[in-house]
Structures are given as C-alpha cells and as structure tokens.
Amino acid sequence: MSIKVVTTSPFSDQKPGTSGLRKKVTVFQTPNYLENFVQSIFDSLEGFAGQTLVVGGDGRYYNRHAIQTILKMAAANGFGKILVGRGGILSTPAASCVIRKYNAFGGIILSASHNPAGKDGDFGIKYNTGNGGPAPEKITDAIYEITKSISEYKILEAGDLDLDRLGATKLGDTVVEVIDSVADYAELMSSLFDFDRIKLLLASPDFRLCFDGMHAVTGPYAQEILVNRLGAPTSALQNCVPLEDFGDGHPDPNLVYAHDLVEVLYGENAPDFGAASDGDGDRNMILGKKFFVTPSDSLAILAANAHHVPAYKGGLAGIARSMPTSQAPDRVAARLGIECYETPTGWKFFGNLLDAGKATLCGEESFGTGSNHVREKDGLWAVLFWLNVLAARQQSVEAIVKEHWQLYGRNFYSRHDYEGVDSDRANTLVDNLRKKGVDLAGQKFGNYQVDFCDDFSYTDPVDGSVSSKQGLRIGFTDGSRIVFRLSGTGTQGATLRLYVESYEPNIAKHNLDTQEALKELIEIADQIAQIKVLTGRAEPTVIT
Ligand code: G1P
Ligand code: ZN
C-alpha cells in the first residue's frame, strides 16, 4: 500500500462554526472538500505519530463514505491506531467516552447534530482533543488558517475496510480496530448511576417511560441501556431504528420537532416520563405526563438533586451554563455555595472548566446537559440522571419541578428562532443593536428599565483566552434579560436567536403560560431590535 500525495487547492468556506464544519452533503461531495478539511486538521496538530485516533459519526448519509476516506488519510498521516465504531457509528458522547478511556490523541466526529440528513441534508465534521472535548478556538482557528492555503493532502491507496465486523485489521502500518459502538458508553453510565434503583422504578407497574430516538444515533444505546440493562420493555422505545436520513425528520428534541413523543406524553393514558435525543445523541428533552421541563430548569434541578446520584454524591465543584441559558442554575449554585460560570454558547467553552475541576455539571438552553464524565453534552446521561432522581424521590416530574420553583422561584424562559433569514438583514439587525446598545442603559420600556447592554465577552478563567462578540445582552434592573445572537451552526442564510427570560418569585404566578409571562419582554425585544421589520418575518420559525 502506498501513500499518495494529492495536489489540491483551498476552499474559502471551511471556517468551523459553533460545533465544527457543517455544510450540505452536496458541498462535502465536492472533490477534495472533505479531504482538504481532514488534512488541515492533521496539519494543525503536532506529535500524533504512532498515536491513537477515534473516528465515528451519527450514521447519517455520507457517514460511511467519509469514514473510509478519513481512515486512509489518518493512516497516511502516521497515526498508529484508529478506533472506529462498528458501522461507523459513535454517538458524540460515546466518542468522547472512547477518546478518554483509551487515552487517544484525539478524535474525528462526523455529525451535523440535529440538522436534517439524507442526500439533500447536512453533513458535518469536527475534531475533538485528547480530553474528549471539542477542539478549542485556538485549534479551530489554526485549522481554518490551514484550509485557506492547503496545497496537498496524503491518502493511502487501499481498498475500503469492512466497518461492520468487530476486530483489528492493518491499513498500511496503522492498526484499525472496529469497536462495539455502545459497550464502553453503557459501562460508563452504569458506573455513574444507581442502576439497581432505576431498575426497581422501571419494574414498578406505576411507572411507564417512553424514549424517542428520532431515528438517529441513540436507538442502539437506548436499547442496550434502557431495555437490556435496566429492564424497560421494548415498547418503551420509539423511532429507535437509526436511518441514514433520520426518517426524513428533523432530529432536534424540542416540542416542535419531537412531535411523536409530544403526542404520546400529552395524549390519553400518557406515560410518566418521556425523553428524546437528537441526531448525534448529545441533546435531550425531558417531559413528564403532560409537562415540559425547560433545559435551563433541567440543569438547575439536576444540580439541586445531584446528591441522589452515586457519581455526584460527594458534591459538585461548580456549575457552568452558556450565557443565553436562564439564570435558574445560578440560584442553585448560590444555595450550594458553589460557583456558577457563564460561558459563550457552545460546549467547547466548558472543556477547560471541567478539566480544571472547576465545574461538575454544565448545560445550555439548547437542550444540552452534561458533566465531567465526558467532554460533550450527553442526551442519555441526562435521561438516566432524571430516572435516578425520580427513583430516589418517588415523585412525578411535574411535582419535582414545581417544588423546585417553590424553593427557588421560577425563571420563565423562551427562545425564538428566526431561521433562514437573509444574512445581510440579520447582520444589519445585529450591527444596529450594537450601535443602539450604547445608549440603552437607564432607558425605560413599559415595566422594565434597562440596567446594562453589552456584547458578551468571555475570559476563560483557566487559560485567560478571550472570546468576544458572543451575543448582545440587554439586562433589566429586575434581573430579566433579552439576548440576541446569530447561530453558528446553520447551513442556510442566517438564524437569528432571541432569548427571553424573566424571574418570578411569586408562587401564585408560577402556572402562567411561558409566552404569556414573557409577552411584554418579547414586545420590547421587537421594539428595540426591529425584528419583524428587518427579518421580514411576522413570527419566529421555532419557539422553544
Ligand atoms: C446551537 C446551540 C448551542 C449548541 C450548538 C451545538 O448553536 O444554540 O447551544 O452548543 O448548537 O449543539 P448555534 O446554532 O446557536 O450557534
Ligand atoms: Zn447534537
């Protein structure tokens, strides 16, 4: 087998976004497009000769093809060993688990998360470092720089490998080992949670659960953990057969896209607990019987109940949440006497805090929760955490959430997304806000007075790196907030995200409808940013 050096020329659009490089499948099919990016990843790294690389993806269309290419390129570039999930499958948290467990140098994860898949859908690729987490900006910036001037890549001339058979084969001088995609992850989960207690809960005739895999990567993980190990009936799983096009769905676990699950949990004879995970298995949505738990509340509640879980019994070092996430977790941290860190959007910003032992639990409003067990957010982990808490407290999801609000007050919270907006219009909106923001402090809008307005900037407390322009925040004197930012994961036009939050200590008002409770702030947001006029949209595309 010989190494071929292929001449190539740069693509100008390979800047990684919030979570790696995401483009239409058709873009990745452009000759050399994938190869350029993979070679740029390798060229940005040092000292990997003879080391281990982990490779896997969410199983979407083009996954298998991309993996064959990456294996041959990794071998040609001198990795000693490559661990690849069977069938090319590794959920994002499972990939993180495998990188850590086998002390790999890093990993390449193929996923466009919750974005639709298939021939006309999206594809994505990202690099994770040896701690199992997404590469920090320093590395993604370096990769991008290289993509702008790349002139050749290396690939081994070899036939395709059989990805469906477990075991090791040689690819040139490199050993490629196809591993069970689920086993290491399932093992890790059983080490964190009280499986015996959860088993008892699931065996009880008074408790039923429904898990929706959205035809994406988590199906086999849910089957092994929830059914085989914890004894849930197979009927508790739905949409758990992974498909290359995710069944033509949009595997984003929220009230809009996880409609199959919502129908069950809000229907007749609803189960007691419902959950769904996204395309690559790192997001989660938690539902009770006819009851939705916002991701921000979920993080706060898990933190407040962490002592029920064996892995976190000893206490939490700290909590971290992304800036647009509600401040509900801050209240729990204050009561626990621990720090609550506020980071920019994107899981990569939690890595340093977790590595330095400053935070134990992390979360984002975008249905992502996780802990120091891996360096990615983790959908099934959140499901198991909830089941562990439910088993320990023997109360319903709704009762636990409402008790939490009674104790801490309720942070009403909602995100409005305007998807596929013309990029120029979206940029104008943000530019206008930046200019306008300077004079906002002190101004009154209805019942609210602006306390501050800034463009969020974050200084990493561990390495001192600064990330600026991370979203426009308007804070009001009563602690309410409006945040605007543009998505860094979309593949078409721009997506404007508006995040709105208010705090309600009065228990009598906790049952208000969220959109109702936030109505005035939503109107103020439009008044200040001229959303309707500038986007040309009367309504958001998705409200969560
Ligand atoms: C979105 C979410 C963000 C999450 C990311 C990857 O990024 O908002 O919280 O980390 O997906 O799952 P965005 O599109 O807003 O840049
Ligand atoms: Zn995801």
Short mmCIF file of N, CA, C and O in Angstrom, two decimals, residues 418 421-422 425-426 429 496 526 530-540:
data_model
loop_
_atom_site.label_atom_id
_atom_site.label_comp_id
_atom_site.label_asym_id
_atom_site.label_seq_id
_atom_site.Cartn_x
_atom_site.Cartn_y
_atom_site.Cartn_z
N TYR A 418 -35.49 32.64 14.35
CA TYR A 418 -35.90 33.07 13.00
C TYR A 418 -34.90 32.43 12.05
O TYR A 418 -33.78 32.90 11.90
N VAL A 421 -32.99 33.42 7.60
CA VAL A 421 -33.15 34.84 7.32
C VAL A 421 -32.01 35.29 6.39
O VAL A 421 -30.90 34.74 6.46
N ASP A 422 -32.29 36.24 5.55
CA ASP A 422 -31.25 36.78 4.67
C ASP A 422 -30.07 37.28 5.52
O ASP A 422 -30.26 38.03 6.48
N ARG A 425 -29.61 41.07 6.11
CA ARG A 425 -30.61 41.64 7.00
C ARG A 425 -30.28 41.28 8.46
O ARG A 425 -30.40 42.13 9.35
N ALA A 426 -29.88 40.03 8.68
CA ALA A 426 -29.56 39.60 10.05
C ALA A 426 -28.37 40.39 10.59
O ALA A 426 -28.36 40.82 11.75
N LEU A 429 -29.35 43.86 11.55
CA LEU A 429 -30.05 43.89 12.84
C LEU A 429 -29.04 43.90 14.00
O LEU A 429 -29.14 44.69 14.93
N LEU A 496 -31.47 33.93 13.38
CA LEU A 496 -31.43 34.87 14.50
C LEU A 496 -32.07 34.19 15.70
O LEU A 496 -33.16 33.64 15.60
N ASP A 526 -38.73 43.29 20.20
CA ASP A 526 -39.05 43.69 18.83
C ASP A 526 -38.93 45.20 18.66
O ASP A 526 -38.43 45.68 17.64
N GLN A 530 -36.26 45.79 16.17
CA GLN A 530 -37.00 45.84 14.89
C GLN A 530 -36.92 44.49 14.17
O GLN A 530 -36.64 44.41 12.97
N ILE A 531 -37.20 43.43 14.92
CA ILE A 531 -37.05 42.09 14.36
C ILE A 531 -37.98 41.87 13.16
O ILE A 531 -37.57 41.41 12.10
N LYS A 532 -39.25 42.21 13.36
CA LYS A 532 -40.23 41.93 12.29
C LYS A 532 -39.87 42.69 11.03
O LYS A 532 -39.88 42.14 9.93
N VAL A 533 -39.55 43.98 11.19
CA VAL A 533 -39.24 44.79 10.02
C VAL A 533 -37.98 44.28 9.33
O VAL A 533 -37.96 44.06 8.11
N LEU A 534 -36.92 44.05 10.12
CA LEU A 534 -35.65 43.71 9.48
C LEU A 534 -35.58 42.28 8.95
O LEU A 534 -34.93 42.02 7.94
N THR A 535 -36.25 41.32 9.63
CA THR A 535 -36.20 39.95 9.10
C THR A 535 -37.29 39.74 8.05
O THR A 535 -37.23 38.78 7.28
N GLY A 536 -38.29 40.61 8.08
CA GLY A 536 -39.40 40.43 7.16
C GLY A 536 -40.31 39.29 7.61
O GLY A 536 -41.09 38.75 6.83
N ARG A 537 -40.20 38.89 8.86
CA ARG A 537 -40.99 37.77 9.37
C ARG A 537 -41.96 38.26 10.45
O ARG A 537 -41.55 38.98 11.37
N ALA A 538 -43.19 37.83 10.36
CA ALA A 538 -44.17 38.22 11.37
C ALA A 538 -44.00 37.38 12.64
O ALA A 538 -44.28 37.83 13.75
N GLU A 539 -43.54 36.14 12.45
CA GLU A 539 -43.44 35.20 13.58
C GLU A 539 -42.10 34.47 13.52
O GLU A 539 -41.53 34.30 12.45
N PRO A 540 -41.64 33.98 14.68
CA PRO A 540 -40.44 33.13 14.65
C PRO A 540 -40.74 31.80 13.96
O PRO A 540 -41.90 31.40 13.88
#
